[in-house]
Amino acid sequence: GRQNRSLLAVMWLAKTCARAPDDDGLEMLSLLVATAMCGEVPGKTLGIDIQQECAYRLLERSELVAGLELLERFAAIQAASLGEDHPDFANTLSTMAQCRHAQGDYDKALVLLERCADIEASSLGEAHPDFGRTLYTMAQCRRNKGEPDAALKLLAKCVDVFAASLDEDHPDFTRPLYLMAQCRRDKGEYDVALELLDRCAVDYASKLGEDHPTYARTLHAMAQCHRSKANNDEALALLERCVKSYQSS
């Protein structure tokens, strides 16, 4: 009836606003969120979905404070409706943690990620790639806090999870190896770092191509290691390849 037509109209408008690249689309989506919070949008689930979509749009625009505020409201709704042991609730906690990480608030990010890891371990199992991704983000926080050894322990677990749950050609498979190399470089273990980066470079070249920015960043990291070892000729050769890769990307 009329309520169903209204529901479909709001759904269409929300999706259109979410795709809009300009400020007007986000403003309209924000108005829909405000309306949903006042209970004027038909369908409780739709109101929740609009809040989530608006939060993600804000995060894409790097409006982290506003995005976090909406995500916190969304998480409270999920906790009440799904329970705090549900994987979807863990996903929201993970997104909130990434926001905290982007703000440089690593301690708050780690608190959220530890909750997320506990939920994923119990609901999905420790062999699930989402659990591995949470370990990876925790490792990023630890490295940024100046704790490379703690990061390396998390990354070793992450590598094991990805090896058991992902194909070797999956984009996420090489990411923990690259971060392990960065941690080794932080510790002054340049030879170990270069071994890891060599593997990453081969993987990225085959998966993404030598004109991809990720491959170029790997060459740059290798150059940094060689420069720290006073191998300036090797560093320069890698930097020249890095420049060519960026230019062709």
PDB file of C-alpha atoms in Angstrom, residues 90-229:
ATOM      1  CA  ALA A  90      32.299  -6.833  14.982  1.00  0.00           C
ATOM      2  CA  ASN A  91      32.488  -5.309  11.483  1.00  0.00           C
ATOM      3  CA  THR A  92      31.189  -2.006  12.822  1.00  0.00           C
ATOM      4  CA  LEU A  93      33.702  -2.079  15.680  1.00  0.00           C
ATOM      5  CA  SER A  94      36.437  -2.709  13.097  1.00  0.00           C
ATOM      6  CA  THR A  95      35.379   0.325  11.052  1.00  0.00           C
ATOM      7  CA  MET A  96      35.312   2.457  14.196  1.00  0.00           C
ATOM      8  CA  ALA A  97      38.807   1.209  15.042  1.00  0.00           C
ATOM      9  CA  GLN A  98      40.074   2.173  11.600  1.00  0.00           C
ATOM     10  CA  CYS A  99      38.737   5.680  12.205  1.00  0.00           C
ATOM     11  CA  ARG A 100      40.557   5.861  15.523  1.00  0.00           C
ATOM     12  CA  HIS A 101      43.690   4.597  13.792  1.00  0.00           C
ATOM     13  CA  ALA A 102      43.376   7.322  11.146  1.00  0.00           C
ATOM     14  CA  GLN A 103      43.061   9.894  13.951  1.00  0.00           C
ATOM     15  CA  GLY A 104      46.259   8.585  15.544  1.00  0.00           C
ATOM     16  CA  ASP A 105      44.357   7.341  18.603  1.00  0.00           C
ATOM     17  CA  TYR A 106      45.961   3.900  18.605  1.00  0.00           C
ATOM     18  CA  ASP A 107      45.041   2.916  22.172  1.00  0.00           C
ATOM     19  CA  LYS A 108      41.304   3.422  21.568  1.00  0.00           C
ATOM     20  CA  ALA A 109      41.635   1.621  18.244  1.00  0.00           C
ATOM     21  CA  LEU A 110      43.244  -1.360  19.977  1.00  0.00           C
ATOM     22  CA  VAL A 111      40.481  -1.569  22.577  1.00  0.00           C
ATOM     23  CA  LEU A 112      37.911  -1.784  19.784  1.00  0.00           C
ATOM     24  CA  LEU A 113      40.000  -4.270  17.805  1.00  0.00           C
ATOM     25  CA  GLU A 114      40.483  -6.571  20.778  1.00  0.00           C
ATOM     26  CA  ARG A 115      36.691  -6.714  21.226  1.00  0.00           C
ATOM     27  CA  CYS A 116      36.344  -7.315  17.507  1.00  0.00           C
ATOM     28  CA  ALA A 117      38.900 -10.150  17.551  1.00  0.00           C
ATOM     29  CA  ASP A 118      37.155 -11.854  20.475  1.00  0.00           C
ATOM     30  CA  ILE A 119      33.794 -11.741  18.675  1.00  0.00           C
ATOM     31  CA  GLU A 120      35.254 -13.017  15.399  1.00  0.00           C
ATOM     32  CA  ALA A 121      37.170 -15.813  17.114  1.00  0.00           C
ATOM     33  CA  SER A 122      34.011 -17.084  18.833  1.00  0.00           C
ATOM     34  CA  SER A 123      31.518 -16.505  16.004  1.00  0.00           C
ATOM     35  CA  LEU A 124      33.608 -17.135  12.869  1.00  0.00           C
ATOM     36  CA  GLY A 125      36.633 -19.014  14.147  1.00  0.00           C
ATOM     37  CA  GLU A 126      40.310 -18.075  14.214  1.00  0.00           C
ATOM     38  CA  ALA A 127      40.803 -19.483  10.717  1.00  0.00           C
ATOM     39  CA  HIS A 128      38.465 -16.893   9.167  1.00  0.00           C
ATOM     40  CA  PRO A 129      40.052 -14.131   7.026  1.00  0.00           C
ATOM     41  CA  ASP A 130      38.120 -11.428   8.910  1.00  0.00           C
ATOM     42  CA  PHE A 131      39.928 -12.510  12.084  1.00  0.00           C
ATOM     43  CA  GLY A 132      43.206 -12.258  10.174  1.00  0.00           C
ATOM     44  CA  ARG A 133      42.342  -8.748   8.973  1.00  0.00           C
ATOM     45  CA  THR A 134      41.644  -7.669  12.538  1.00  0.00           C
ATOM     46  CA  LEU A 135      45.058  -8.998  13.600  1.00  0.00           C
ATOM     47  CA  TYR A 136      46.593  -7.019  10.732  1.00  0.00           C
ATOM     48  CA  THR A 137      44.977  -3.758  11.841  1.00  0.00           C
ATOM     49  CA  MET A 138      46.081  -4.429  15.428  1.00  0.00           C
ATOM     50  CA  ALA A 139      49.625  -4.886  14.127  1.00  0.00           C
ATOM     51  CA  GLN A 140      49.421  -1.542  12.321  1.00  0.00           C
ATOM     52  CA  CYS A 141      48.463   0.129  15.601  1.00  0.00           C
ATOM     53  CA  ARG A 142      51.290  -1.574  17.477  1.00  0.00           C
ATOM     54  CA  ARG A 143      53.854  -0.550  14.875  1.00  0.00           C
ATOM     55  CA  ASN A 144      52.624   3.046  14.919  1.00  0.00           C
ATOM     56  CA  LYS A 145      52.950   3.003  18.728  1.00  0.00           C
ATOM     57  CA  GLY A 146      56.594   2.049  18.310  1.00  0.00           C
ATOM     58  CA  GLU A 147      56.075  -1.602  19.291  1.00  0.00           C
ATOM     59  CA  PRO A 148      57.481  -3.588  16.328  1.00  0.00           C
ATOM     60  CA  ASP A 149      57.948  -6.829  18.294  1.00  0.00           C
ATOM     61  CA  ALA A 150      54.287  -6.871  19.356  1.00  0.00           C
ATOM     62  CA  ALA A 151      53.306  -6.095  15.776  1.00  0.00           C
ATOM     63  CA  LEU A 152      55.433  -8.951  14.438  1.00  0.00           C
ATOM     64  CA  LYS A 153      53.750 -11.480  16.752  1.00  0.00           C
ATOM     65  CA  LEU A 154      50.337 -10.396  15.499  1.00  0.00           C
ATOM     66  CA  LEU A 155      51.501 -10.498  11.892  1.00  0.00           C
ATOM     67  CA  ALA A 156      52.866 -14.034  12.257  1.00  0.00           C
ATOM     68  CA  LYS A 157      49.383 -15.137  13.321  1.00  0.00           C
ATOM     69  CA  CYS A 158      47.848 -13.127  10.499  1.00  0.00           C
ATOM     70  CA  VAL A 159      50.074 -14.830   7.918  1.00  0.00           C
ATOM     71  CA  ASP A 160      49.011 -18.242   9.230  1.00  0.00           C
ATOM     72  CA  VAL A 161      45.316 -17.293   9.039  1.00  0.00           C
ATOM     73  CA  PHE A 162      45.619 -15.975   5.495  1.00  0.00           C
ATOM     74  CA  ALA A 163      47.638 -18.995   4.389  1.00  0.00           C
ATOM     75  CA  ALA A 164      44.821 -21.254   5.621  1.00  0.00           C
ATOM     76  CA  SER A 165      41.872 -19.177   4.399  1.00  0.00           C
ATOM     77  CA  LEU A 166      42.924 -17.262   1.265  1.00  0.00           C
ATOM     78  CA  ASP A 167      44.352 -18.197  -2.111  1.00  0.00           C
ATOM     79  CA  GLU A 168      47.895 -16.966  -2.682  1.00  0.00           C
ATOM     80  CA  ASP A 169      46.662 -14.677  -5.470  1.00  0.00           C
ATOM     81  CA  HIS A 170      44.271 -12.859  -3.111  1.00  0.00           C
ATOM     82  CA  PRO A 171      45.122  -9.125  -2.715  1.00  0.00           C
ATOM     83  CA  ASP A 172      45.280  -9.426   1.100  1.00  0.00           C
ATOM     84  CA  PHE A 173      47.732 -12.327   1.099  1.00  0.00           C
ATOM     85  CA  THR A 174      50.891 -10.201   0.722  1.00  0.00           C
ATOM     86  CA  ARG A 175      49.905  -7.271   2.957  1.00  0.00           C
ATOM     87  CA  PRO A 176      51.101  -8.755   6.276  1.00  0.00           C
ATOM     88  CA  LEU A 177      54.446  -9.685   4.692  1.00  0.00           C
ATOM     89  CA  TYR A 178      54.955  -6.066   3.630  1.00  0.00           C
ATOM     90  CA  LEU A 179      54.119  -4.796   7.126  1.00  0.00           C
ATOM     91  CA  MET A 180      56.465  -7.403   8.623  1.00  0.00           C
ATOM     92  CA  ALA A 181      59.212  -5.988   6.416  1.00  0.00           C
ATOM     93  CA  GLN A 182      58.453  -2.484   7.687  1.00  0.00           C
ATOM     94  CA  CYS A 183      58.709  -3.711  11.284  1.00  0.00           C
ATOM     95  CA  ARG A 184      62.033  -5.411  10.557  1.00  0.00           C
ATOM     96  CA  ARG A 185      63.299  -2.199   9.010  1.00  0.00           C
ATOM     97  CA  ASP A 186      62.172  -0.289  12.122  1.00  0.00           C
ATOM     98  CA  LYS A 187      64.300  -2.696  14.186  1.00  0.00           C
ATOM     99  CA  GLY A 188      67.326  -2.150  11.925  1.00  0.00           C
ATOM    100  CA  GLU A 189      67.083  -5.687  10.518  1.00  0.00           C
ATOM    101  CA  TYR A 190      67.545  -4.586   6.940  1.00  0.00           C
ATOM    102  CA  ASP A 191      68.564  -7.920   5.417  1.00  0.00           C
ATOM    103  CA  VAL A 192      65.475  -9.680   6.800  1.00  0.00           C
ATOM    104  CA  ALA A 193      63.350  -6.760   5.636  1.00  0.00           C
ATOM    105  CA  LEU A 194      64.802  -6.984   2.129  1.00  0.00           C
ATOM    106  CA  GLU A 195      64.074 -10.722   1.919  1.00  0.00           C
ATOM    107  CA  LEU A 196      60.437 -10.033   2.763  1.00  0.00           C
ATOM    108  CA  LEU A 197      60.242  -7.090   0.375  1.00  0.00           C
ATOM    109  CA  ASP A 198      61.745  -9.148  -2.456  1.00  0.00           C
ATOM    110  CA  ARG A 199      58.920 -11.648  -1.989  1.00  0.00           C
ATOM    111  CA  CYS A 200      56.368  -8.835  -1.865  1.00  0.00           C
ATOM    112  CA  ALA A 201      57.737  -7.305  -5.055  1.00  0.00           C
ATOM    113  CA  VAL A 202      57.447 -10.617  -6.910  1.00  0.00           C
ATOM    114  CA  ASP A 203      53.892 -11.111  -5.622  1.00  0.00           C
ATOM    115  CA  TYR A 204      52.759  -7.593  -6.462  1.00  0.00           C
ATOM    116  CA  ALA A 205      54.347  -7.703  -9.916  1.00  0.00           C
ATOM    117  CA  SER A 206      52.459 -10.901 -10.766  1.00  0.00           C
ATOM    118  CA  LYS A 207      49.148  -9.918  -9.133  1.00  0.00           C
ATOM    119  CA  LEU A 208      48.957  -6.181  -9.810  1.00  0.00           C
ATOM    120  CA  GLY A 209      51.587  -5.489 -12.462  1.00  0.00           C
ATOM    121  CA  GLU A 210      54.775  -3.417 -12.347  1.00  0.00           C
ATOM    122  CA  ASP A 211      52.862  -0.236 -13.138  1.00  0.00           C
ATOM    123  CA  HIS A 212      50.808  -0.423  -9.940  1.00  0.00           C
ATOM    124  CA  PRO A 213      51.480   2.085  -7.106  1.00  0.00           C
ATOM    125  CA  THR A 214      51.750  -0.741  -4.542  1.00  0.00           C
ATOM    126  CA  TYR A 215      54.604  -2.282  -6.525  1.00  0.00           C
ATOM    127  CA  ALA A 216      56.286   1.136  -6.709  1.00  0.00           C
ATOM    128  CA  ARG A 217      55.926   1.591  -2.926  1.00  0.00           C
ATOM    129  CA  THR A 218      57.595  -1.774  -2.408  1.00  0.00           C
ATOM    130  CA  LEU A 219      60.556  -0.719  -4.540  1.00  0.00           C
ATOM    131  CA  HIS A 220      60.765   2.503  -2.523  1.00  0.00           C
ATOM    132  CA  ALA A 221      60.821   0.537   0.738  1.00  0.00           C
ATOM    133  CA  MET A 222      63.595  -1.660  -0.646  1.00  0.00           C
ATOM    134  CA  ALA A 223      65.548   1.454  -1.607  1.00  0.00           C
ATOM    135  CA  GLN A 224      65.198   2.780   1.934  1.00  0.00           C
ATOM    136  CA  CYS A 225      66.666  -0.436   3.329  1.00  0.00           C
ATOM    137  CA  HIS A 226      69.624  -0.293   0.946  1.00  0.00           C
ATOM    138  CA  ARG A 227      70.203   3.365   1.784  1.00  0.00           C
ATOM    139  CA  SER A 228      70.262   2.478   5.488  1.00  0.00           C
ATOM    140  CA  LYS A 229      72.874  -0.181   4.663  1.00  0.00           C
TER     141      LYS A 229
END
